[in-house]
């Protein structure tokens, strides 16, 4: 019996490893599909009471394209355009290249032509980019396949979500009441992260970004995106951008705009953080800022851009699981070796 069990476990480990190799190239897209499915699943369950699950899932996939994918692409294009403009605004004359060359020659005794060197480097970079056309085409193809896969998975996660949850409950060797507590805790943690931190970060970043647009800060769309990202990290927030923006307005001779931006950001953005976040978080589960910081930063390294969302969820799920284990440990220990 032990030999057969060991063989089955080894076989499972082999197929689990091979399955991971299949999923890993498209992990970002799989995680995105799971995230959006989690958000839309309550809507799926309500709508499928009136229309068929197939039509409901199809409609929600269309909604996901319009509500998530298209805005994401538009924001990416605008941010990329602002970032490019930011680089183009650097005037070589402002860098005082001639003075730098003279200083280098005085210090080292070597004559340096920075302009020619940069031009040669740019030519070499252009050649490399031309040679990498095939690689860029491969990246584009991979992205299109990944997006298609994400939409395909989203459709089936919505359509067959109930069957998937039933299968998970059947495969999990825990009593039904323990599973109920575990899944309820995990759901609360996930909603706390998504609604209480991600959603609030987006609201804060956008509100602060409106102040940048109103006061004429250059490349406001790019800096708004940066504020949304930093708003995910507690104790840092949007101030890391709007603070220097106020200083920029002061230095460029716009004191009234600087005061207006400072007051607007401190009051309006501060109200969003001080009042909206507690209201939303208290509705679900309270998560320590330390968990959020570690989850966001570590999640980016572990999962890429989707780690912004899944990093805190993973750590919060660990805390929730430990809570359930602590609550039911003695009873489960007493039931070891019995059938549930």
mmCIF file of C-alpha atoms in Angstrom:
data_model
loop_
_atom_site.group_PDB
_atom_site.id
_atom_site.type_symbol
_atom_site.label_atom_id
_atom_site.label_comp_id
_atom_site.label_asym_id
_atom_site.label_seq_id
_atom_site.Cartn_x
_atom_site.Cartn_y
_atom_site.Cartn_z
ATOM 1 C CA UNK A 1 0.000 0.000 0.000
ATOM 2 C CA UNK A 2 2.777 2.438 0.910
ATOM 3 C CA UNK A 3 4.603 1.626 -2.340
ATOM 4 C CA UNK A 4 1.473 2.270 -4.401
ATOM 5 C CA UNK A 5 0.812 5.529 -2.559
ATOM 6 C CA UNK A 6 4.397 6.659 -3.121
ATOM 7 C CA UNK A 7 4.112 5.826 -6.812
ATOM 8 C CA UNK A 8 0.921 7.855 -7.144
ATOM 9 C CA UNK A 9 2.473 10.807 -5.325
ATOM 10 C CA UNK A 10 5.544 10.665 -7.561
ATOM 11 C CA UNK A 11 3.322 10.489 -10.646
ATOM 12 C CA UNK A 12 1.324 13.465 -9.392
ATOM 13 C CA UNK A 13 4.541 15.459 -8.786
ATOM 14 C CA UNK A 14 5.747 14.739 -12.335
ATOM 15 C CA UNK A 15 2.486 15.808 -13.963
ATOM 16 C CA UNK A 16 2.205 18.839 -11.670
ATOM 17 C CA UNK A 17 5.699 19.936 -12.730
ATOM 18 C CA UNK A 18 4.922 19.410 -16.430
ATOM 19 C CA UNK A 19 1.639 21.291 -16.044
ATOM 20 C CA UNK A 20 3.473 24.192 -14.420
ATOM 21 C CA UNK A 21 5.853 24.316 -17.387
ATOM 22 C CA UNK A 22 2.815 24.735 -19.635
ATOM 23 C CA UNK A 23 1.279 27.494 -17.532
ATOM 24 C CA UNK A 24 4.437 29.443 -16.677
ATOM 25 C CA UNK A 25 4.940 31.176 -20.094
ATOM 26 C CA UNK A 26 1.449 32.671 -19.803
ATOM 27 C CA UNK A 27 1.300 33.132 -16.023
ATOM 28 C CA UNK A 28 0.524 36.867 -16.220
ATOM 29 C CA UNK A 29 -2.461 36.253 -18.469
ATOM 30 C CA UNK A 30 -3.735 33.324 -16.384
ATOM 31 C CA UNK A 31 -3.570 35.459 -13.238
ATOM 32 C CA UNK A 32 -5.346 38.307 -15.025
ATOM 33 C CA UNK A 33 -8.149 35.930 -16.073
ATOM 34 C CA UNK A 34 -8.496 34.629 -12.500
ATOM 35 C CA UNK A 35 -8.590 38.169 -11.105
ATOM 36 C CA UNK A 36 -11.253 39.408 -13.513
ATOM 37 C CA UNK A 37 -13.264 36.192 -13.066
ATOM 38 C CA UNK A 38 -13.249 36.745 -9.307
ATOM 39 C CA UNK A 39 -14.572 40.280 -9.780
ATOM 40 C CA UNK A 40 -17.283 39.278 -12.253
ATOM 41 C CA UNK A 41 -18.341 35.961 -10.727
ATOM 42 C CA UNK A 42 -21.001 37.481 -8.409
ATOM 43 C CA UNK A 43 -22.555 39.156 -11.469
ATOM 44 C CA UNK A 44 -22.423 35.842 -13.344
ATOM 45 C CA UNK A 45 -24.328 34.071 -10.586
ATOM 46 C CA UNK A 46 -27.040 36.733 -10.512
ATOM 47 C CA UNK A 47 -27.542 36.977 -14.256
ATOM 48 C CA UNK A 48 -27.564 33.236 -14.929
ATOM 49 C CA UNK A 49 -30.765 32.987 -12.874
ATOM 50 C CA UNK A 50 -32.530 34.710 -15.767
ATOM 51 C CA UNK A 51 -30.478 33.721 -18.810
ATOM 52 C CA UNK A 52 -28.290 30.743 -19.613
ATOM 53 C CA UNK A 53 -24.751 30.537 -18.109
ATOM 54 C CA UNK A 54 -23.255 30.386 -21.607
ATOM 55 C CA UNK A 55 -24.832 33.652 -22.763
ATOM 56 C CA UNK A 56 -24.075 35.313 -19.411
ATOM 57 C CA UNK A 57 -20.411 34.338 -19.552
ATOM 58 C CA UNK A 58 -20.157 35.518 -23.159
ATOM 59 C CA UNK A 59 -21.697 38.893 -22.276
ATOM 60 C CA UNK A 60 -19.368 39.332 -19.293
ATOM 61 C CA UNK A 61 -16.320 38.537 -21.441
ATOM 62 C CA UNK A 62 -17.465 41.307 -23.785
ATOM 63 C CA UNK A 63 -17.870 43.592 -20.787
ATOM 64 C CA UNK A 64 -14.349 42.676 -19.620
ATOM 65 C CA UNK A 65 -12.953 43.646 -23.031
ATOM 66 C CA UNK A 66 -14.710 47.004 -22.959
ATOM 67 C CA UNK A 67 -14.328 47.690 -19.249
ATOM 68 C CA UNK A 68 -10.839 46.320 -18.545
ATOM 69 C CA UNK A 69 -8.820 45.555 -21.686
ATOM 70 C CA UNK A 70 -9.615 48.626 -23.798
ATOM 71 C CA UNK A 71 -9.045 51.143 -20.947
ATOM 72 C CA UNK A 72 -5.792 49.359 -20.046
ATOM 73 C CA UNK A 73 -4.541 49.623 -23.640
ATOM 74 C CA UNK A 74 -5.574 53.285 -23.881
ATOM 75 C CA UNK A 75 -3.863 54.146 -20.586
ATOM 76 C CA UNK A 76 -0.731 52.270 -21.685
ATOM 77 C CA UNK A 77 -0.636 54.203 -24.970
ATOM 78 C CA UNK A 78 -1.136 57.578 -23.249
ATOM 79 C CA UNK A 79 1.464 56.817 -20.571
ATOM 80 C CA UNK A 80 3.959 55.601 -23.172
ATOM 81 C CA UNK A 81 3.359 58.761 -25.205
ATOM 82 C CA UNK A 82 3.921 60.959 -22.151
ATOM 83 C CA UNK A 83 7.085 59.039 -21.268
ATOM 84 C CA UNK A 84 8.377 59.534 -24.821
ATOM 85 C CA UNK A 85 7.567 63.253 -24.661
ATOM 86 C CA UNK A 86 9.396 63.433 -21.350
ATOM 87 C CA UNK A 87 12.544 62.090 -23.001
ATOM 88 C CA UNK A 88 12.159 64.337 -26.058
ATOM 89 C CA UNK A 89 11.922 67.428 -23.860
ATOM 90 C CA UNK A 90 15.550 66.987 -22.816
ATOM 91 C CA UNK A 91 17.393 69.658 -24.806
ATOM 92 C CA UNK A 92 21.037 68.755 -25.507
ATOM 93 C CA UNK A 93 21.920 72.460 -25.311
ATOM 94 C CA UNK A 94 20.650 72.549 -21.739
ATOM 95 C CA UNK A 95 23.132 69.854 -20.824
ATOM 96 C CA UNK A 96 26.068 72.168 -21.660
ATOM 97 C CA UNK A 97 27.903 69.409 -23.468
ATOM 98 C CA UNK A 98 30.763 71.697 -24.531
ATOM 99 C CA UNK A 99 31.504 72.610 -20.919
ATOM 100 C CA UNK A 100 31.419 68.958 -19.915
ATOM 101 C CA UNK A 101 33.871 68.077 -22.693
ATOM 102 C CA UNK A 102 36.242 70.883 -21.636
ATOM 103 C CA UNK A 103 36.043 69.808 -17.995
ATOM 104 C CA UNK A 104 36.838 66.190 -18.901
ATOM 105 C CA UNK A 105 39.795 67.279 -21.026
ATOM 106 C CA UNK A 106 41.155 69.449 -18.209
ATOM 107 C CA UNK A 107 40.811 66.653 -15.651
ATOM 108 C CA UNK A 108 42.008 63.715 -17.746
ATOM 109 C CA UNK A 109 43.993 65.262 -20.564
ATOM 110 C CA UNK A 110 41.914 63.278 -23.038
ATOM 111 C CA UNK A 111 39.841 64.995 -25.712
ATOM 112 C CA UNK A 112 36.295 63.656 -25.683
ATOM 113 C CA UNK A 113 33.584 64.277 -28.295
ATOM 114 C CA UNK A 114 30.380 63.411 -26.473
ATOM 115 C CA UNK A 115 28.095 64.432 -29.343
ATOM 116 C CA UNK A 116 29.861 62.161 -31.826
ATOM 117 C CA UNK A 117 29.957 59.320 -29.317
ATOM 118 C CA UNK A 118 26.223 59.612 -28.658
ATOM 119 C CA UNK A 119 25.510 59.758 -32.392
ATOM 120 C CA UNK A 120 27.568 56.610 -32.990
ATOM 121 C CA UNK A 121 25.787 54.893 -30.115
ATOM 122 C CA UNK A 122 22.403 55.888 -31.487
ATOM 123 C CA UNK A 123 23.352 54.462 -34.875
ATOM 124 C CA UNK A 124 24.423 51.207 -33.258
ATOM 125 C CA UNK A 125 21.207 51.066 -31.234
ATOM 126 C CA UNK A 126 19.189 51.614 -34.411
ATOM 127 C CA UNK A 127 21.015 48.738 -36.089
ATOM 128 C CA UNK A 128 20.367 46.470 -33.115
ATOM 129 C CA UNK A 129 16.675 47.375 -33.065
ATOM 130 C CA UNK A 130 16.429 46.623 -36.770
ATOM 131 C CA UNK A 131 18.071 43.269 -36.222
ATOM 132 C CA UNK A 132 15.685 42.552 -33.352
ATOM 133 C CA UNK A 133 12.578 42.954 -35.510
ATOM 134 C CA UNK A 134 11.958 39.221 -35.340
ATOM 135 C CA UNK A 135 12.196 39.288 -31.545
ATOM 136 C CA UNK A 136 9.713 42.183 -31.332
ATOM 137 C CA UNK A 137 7.362 40.282 -33.623
ATOM 138 C CA UNK A 138 7.676 37.302 -31.288
ATOM 139 C CA UNK A 139 6.775 39.476 -28.288
ATOM 140 C CA UNK A 140 3.730 40.837 -30.113
ATOM 141 C CA UNK A 141 2.633 37.332 -31.077
ATOM 142 C CA UNK A 142 3.087 36.097 -27.504
ATOM 143 C CA UNK A 143 1.018 39.019 -26.198
ATOM 144 C CA UNK A 144 -1.820 38.384 -28.636
ATOM 145 C CA UNK A 145 -1.857 34.674 -27.792
ATOM 146 C CA UNK A 146 -1.766 35.506 -24.071
ATOM 147 C CA UNK A 147 -4.691 37.923 -24.315
ATOM 148 C CA UNK A 148 -6.678 35.363 -26.310
ATOM 149 C CA UNK A 149 -5.879 32.702 -23.709
ATOM 150 C CA UNK A 150 -6.937 35.033 -20.866
ATOM 151 C CA UNK A 151 -10.302 35.730 -22.523
ATOM 152 C CA UNK A 152 -10.804 32.005 -23.202
ATOM 153 C CA UNK A 153 -10.035 31.123 -19.572
ATOM 154 C CA UNK A 154 -12.236 33.950 -18.319
ATOM 155 C CA UNK A 155 -15.180 32.597 -20.285
ATOM 156 C CA UNK A 156 -14.866 29.095 -18.813
ATOM 157 C CA UNK A 157 -14.094 30.318 -15.300
ATOM 158 C CA UNK A 158 -17.355 32.263 -15.369
ATOM 159 C CA UNK A 159 -19.427 29.625 -17.122
ATOM 160 C CA UNK A 160 -18.174 26.650 -15.075
ATOM 161 C CA UNK A 161 -17.275 28.456 -11.857
ATOM 162 C CA UNK A 162 -19.781 26.520 -9.758
ATOM 163 C CA UNK A 163 -18.516 23.185 -11.064
ATOM 164 C CA UNK A 164 -14.923 24.226 -10.363
ATOM 165 C CA UNK A 165 -15.752 25.227 -6.777
ATOM 166 C CA UNK A 166 -17.620 21.962 -6.213
ATOM 167 C CA UNK A 167 -14.616 20.018 -7.523
ATOM 168 C CA UNK A 168 -12.264 21.922 -5.214
ATOM 169 C CA UNK A 169 -14.477 21.188 -2.232
ATOM 170 C CA UNK A 170 -14.576 17.502 -3.167
ATOM 171 C CA UNK A 171 -10.800 17.287 -3.602
ATOM 172 C CA UNK A 172 -10.018 19.150 -0.369
ATOM 173 C CA UNK A 173 -9.693 16.643 2.526
ATOM 174 C CA UNK A 174 -11.377 18.887 5.100
ATOM 175 C CA UNK A 175 -14.834 18.853 6.725
ATOM 176 C CA UNK A 176 -17.449 21.006 5.016
ATOM 177 C CA UNK A 177 -17.707 23.516 7.872
ATOM 178 C CA UNK A 178 -13.917 24.029 7.890
ATOM 179 C CA UNK A 179 -13.951 24.559 4.137
ATOM 180 C CA UNK A 180 -16.768 27.085 4.533
ATOM 181 C CA UNK A 181 -14.733 29.055 7.065
ATOM 182 C CA UNK A 182 -11.582 28.818 4.924
ATOM 183 C CA UNK A 183 -13.223 29.984 1.693
ATOM 184 C CA UNK A 184 -15.094 32.767 3.487
ATOM 185 C CA UNK A 185 -11.826 34.028 4.998
ATOM 186 C CA UNK A 186 -10.049 33.871 1.629
ATOM 187 C CA UNK A 187 -12.885 35.732 -0.077
ATOM 188 C CA UNK A 188 -12.852 38.474 2.561
ATOM 189 C CA UNK A 189 -9.088 38.892 2.260
ATOM 190 C CA UNK A 190 -9.236 39.082 -1.526
ATOM 191 C CA UNK A 191 -12.003 41.673 -1.514
ATOM 192 C CA UNK A 192 -10.182 43.644 1.188
ATOM 193 C CA UNK A 193 -7.086 43.869 -1.014
ATOM 194 C CA UNK A 194 -8.910 44.614 -4.270
ATOM 195 C CA UNK A 195 -11.557 46.987 -2.941
ATOM 196 C CA UNK A 196 -9.802 48.402 0.104
ATOM 197 C CA UNK A 197 -6.381 48.999 -1.421
ATOM 198 C CA UNK A 198 -6.284 48.613 -5.207
ATOM 199 C CA UNK A 199 -9.537 50.474 -5.832
ATOM 200 C CA UNK A 200 -8.678 53.194 -3.323
ATOM 201 C CA UNK A 201 -5.204 53.550 -4.881
ATOM 202 C CA UNK A 202 -6.759 54.053 -8.315
ATOM 203 C CA UNK A 203 -9.212 56.622 -6.923
ATOM 204 C CA UNK A 204 -6.441 58.487 -5.084
ATOM 205 C CA UNK A 205 -4.149 58.487 -8.115
ATOM 206 C CA UNK A 206 -6.866 59.725 -10.455
ATOM 207 C CA UNK A 207 -8.022 62.446 -8.028
ATOM 208 C CA UNK A 208 -4.438 63.643 -7.563
ATOM 209 C CA UNK A 209 -3.922 63.441 -11.332
ATOM 210 C CA UNK A 210 -6.833 65.813 -11.928
ATOM 211 C CA UNK A 211 -4.927 68.365 -9.873
ATOM 212 C CA UNK A 212 -1.860 67.918 -12.094
ATOM 213 C CA UNK A 213 -3.949 68.415 -15.253
ATOM 214 C CA UNK A 214 -5.686 71.467 -13.794
ATOM 215 C CA UNK A 215 -2.411 73.179 -12.867
ATOM 216 C CA UNK A 216 -0.724 72.393 -16.167
ATOM 217 C CA UNK A 217 1.963 69.971 -14.958
ATOM 218 C CA UNK A 218 3.731 68.527 -18.030
ATOM 219 C CA UNK A 219 3.081 64.858 -18.861
ATOM 220 C CA UNK A 220 0.281 64.687 -16.308
ATOM 221 C CA UNK A 221 -1.023 61.323 -17.608
ATOM 222 C CA UNK A 222 2.325 59.647 -16.988
ATOM 223 C CA UNK A 223 2.616 61.083 -13.482
ATOM 224 C CA UNK A 224 -0.980 60.091 -12.715
ATOM 225 C CA UNK A 225 -0.095 56.494 -13.564
ATOM 226 C CA UNK A 226 2.948 56.736 -11.289
ATOM 227 C CA UNK A 227 0.761 58.051 -8.442
ATOM 228 C CA UNK A 228 -1.665 55.145 -8.835
ATOM 229 C CA UNK A 229 1.232 52.690 -8.465
ATOM 230 C CA UNK A 230 2.714 54.469 -5.444
ATOM 231 C CA UNK A 231 -0.727 54.798 -3.839
ATOM 232 C CA UNK A 232 -0.719 51.010 -3.549
ATOM 233 C CA UNK A 233 2.163 51.293 -1.082
ATOM 234 C CA UNK A 234 1.109 52.519 2.394
ATOM 235 C CA UNK A 235 3.044 55.422 3.955
ATOM 236 C CA UNK A 236 4.232 56.591 0.515
ATOM 237 C CA UNK A 237 1.178 57.310 -1.607
ATOM 238 C CA UNK A 238 0.625 60.013 -4.198
ATOM 239 C CA UNK A 239 2.635 62.635 -2.258
ATOM 240 C CA UNK A 240 5.820 61.331 -3.845
ATOM 241 C CA UNK A 241 4.604 62.920 -7.104
ATOM 242 C CA UNK A 242 2.351 65.841 -6.195
ATOM 243 C CA UNK A 243 4.865 67.128 -3.606
ATOM 244 C CA UNK A 244 7.612 67.688 -6.218
ATOM 245 C CA UNK A 245 4.927 69.014 -8.592
ATOM 246 C CA UNK A 246 4.137 71.775 -6.086
ATOM 247 C CA UNK A 247 7.841 72.584 -5.869
ATOM 248 C CA UNK A 248 8.047 72.649 -9.682
ATOM 249 C CA UNK A 249 5.251 75.222 -9.862
ATOM 250 C CA UNK A 250 6.995 77.375 -7.263
ATOM 251 C CA UNK A 251 10.281 77.258 -9.167
ATOM 252 C CA UNK A 252 8.576 78.134 -12.462
ATOM 253 C CA UNK A 253 6.959 81.260 -11.006
ATOM 254 C CA UNK A 254 3.442 79.925 -10.374
ATOM 255 C CA UNK A 255 2.956 80.358 -6.600
ATOM 256 C CA UNK A 256 -0.851 80.562 -6.766
ATOM 257 C CA UNK A 257 -1.072 77.308 -8.745
ATOM 258 C CA UNK A 258 1.439 75.727 -6.360
ATOM 259 C CA UNK A 259 -0.635 76.662 -3.301
ATOM 260 C CA UNK A 260 -3.821 75.510 -5.027
ATOM 261 C CA UNK A 261 -2.300 72.130 -5.935
ATOM 262 C CA UNK A 262 -0.908 71.675 -2.423
ATOM 263 C CA UNK A 263 -4.231 72.449 -0.742
ATOM 264 C CA UNK A 264 -6.224 70.349 -3.202
ATOM 265 C CA UNK A 265 -3.916 67.330 -2.913
ATOM 266 C CA UNK A 266 -3.543 67.499 0.864
ATOM 267 C CA UNK A 267 -7.271 67.914 1.520
ATOM 268 C CA UNK A 268 -9.071 66.004 -1.243
ATOM 269 C CA UNK A 269 -6.572 63.162 -1.671
ATOM 270 C CA UNK A 270 -6.095 63.006 2.085
ATOM 271 C CA UNK A 271 -9.849 62.674 2.628
ATOM 272 C CA UNK A 272 -9.987 59.810 0.110
ATOM 273 C CA UNK A 273 -7.268 57.953 1.999
ATOM 274 C CA UNK A 274 -8.436 58.742 5.536
ATOM 275 C CA UNK A 275 -12.142 58.049 5.015
ATOM 276 C CA UNK A 276 -12.697 55.859 1.966
ATOM 277 C CA UNK A 277 -10.059 53.257 2.842
ATOM 278 C CA UNK A 278 -11.340 52.521 6.401
ATOM 279 C CA UNK A 279 -14.948 52.354 5.158
ATOM 280 C CA UNK A 280 -14.113 49.839 2.449
ATOM 281 C CA UNK A 281 -11.611 47.806 4.458
ATOM 282 C CA UNK A 282 -13.892 47.540 7.502
ATOM 283 C CA UNK A 283 -16.541 46.054 5.242
ATOM 284 C CA UNK A 284 -14.289 43.088 4.583
ATOM 285 C CA UNK A 285 -11.088 42.260 6.462
ATOM 286 C CA UNK A 286 -8.511 44.541 8.005
ATOM 287 C CA UNK A 287 -5.033 43.913 6.609
ATOM 288 C CA UNK A 288 -1.877 45.313 8.159
ATOM 289 C CA UNK A 289 0.006 47.916 6.065
ATOM 290 C CA UNK A 290 3.108 45.741 6.539
ATOM 291 C CA UNK A 291 1.362 42.917 4.687
ATOM 292 C CA UNK A 292 0.399 45.283 1.881
ATOM 293 C CA UNK A 293 3.916 46.720 1.498
ATOM 294 C CA UNK A 294 5.598 43.306 1.501
ATOM 295 C CA UNK A 295 2.911 41.853 -0.747
ATOM 296 C CA UNK A 296 3.113 44.641 -3.337
ATOM 297 C CA UNK A 297 6.907 44.794 -3.527
ATOM 298 C CA UNK A 298 7.484 41.051 -3.286
ATOM 299 C CA UNK A 299 4.565 40.316 -5.583
ATOM 300 C CA UNK A 300 6.112 42.347 -8.408
ATOM 301 C CA UNK A 301 9.276 40.241 -8.221
ATOM 302 C CA UNK A 302 7.336 36.967 -7.947
ATOM 303 C CA UNK A 303 4.466 37.508 -10.395
ATOM 304 C CA UNK A 304 5.373 40.574 -12.436
ATOM 305 C CA UNK A 305 2.799 43.323 -12.863
ATOM 306 C CA UNK A 306 0.007 41.059 -11.581
ATOM 307 C CA UNK A 307 1.927 40.819 -8.323
ATOM 308 C CA UNK A 308 0.562 44.265 -7.456
ATOM 309 C CA UNK A 309 -2.759 42.502 -6.876
ATOM 310 C CA UNK A 310 -1.825 38.919 -6.006
ATOM 311 C CA UNK A 311 1.118 39.635 -3.677
ATOM 312 C CA UNK A 312 -0.993 41.073 -0.824
ATOM 313 C CA UNK A 313 -3.690 38.468 -1.505
ATOM 314 C CA UNK A 314 -1.195 35.610 -1.054
ATOM 315 C CA UNK A 315 0.078 36.961 2.265
ATOM 316 C CA UNK A 316 -3.441 37.749 3.433
ATOM 317 C CA UNK A 317 -4.510 34.229 2.453
ATOM 318 C CA UNK A 318 -1.672 32.817 4.553
ATOM 319 C CA UNK A 319 -2.895 34.771 7.589
ATOM 320 C CA UNK A 320 -6.488 33.681 6.928
ATOM 321 C CA UNK A 321 -5.454 30.030 6.586
ATOM 322 C CA UNK A 322 -3.513 30.150 9.848
ATOM 323 C CA UNK A 323 -6.569 31.652 11.539
ATOM 324 C CA UNK A 324 -8.783 28.793 10.316
ATOM 325 C CA UNK A 325 -6.182 26.196 11.320
ATOM 326 C CA UNK A 326 -5.941 27.698 14.795
ATOM 327 C CA UNK A 327 -9.721 27.678 15.158
ATOM 328 C CA UNK A 328 -10.222 24.053 14.110
ATOM 329 C CA UNK A 329 -6.842 22.487 14.892
ATOM 330 C CA UNK A 330 -7.811 20.500 17.969
ATOM 331 C CA UNK A 331 -10.887 18.973 16.318
ATOM 332 C CA UNK A 332 -8.996 18.152 13.098
ATOM 333 C CA UNK A 333 -6.176 16.585 15.107
ATOM 334 C CA UNK A 334 -8.722 14.382 16.857
ATOM 335 C CA UNK A 335 -10.222 13.341 13.524
ATOM 336 C CA UNK A 336 -6.901 12.296 11.990
ATOM 337 C CA UNK A 337 -7.275 8.955 10.342
ATOM 338 C CA UNK A 338 -11.086 9.166 10.162
ATOM 339 C CA UNK A 339 -13.187 9.686 7.075
ATOM 340 C CA UNK A 340 -14.980 13.009 6.734
#
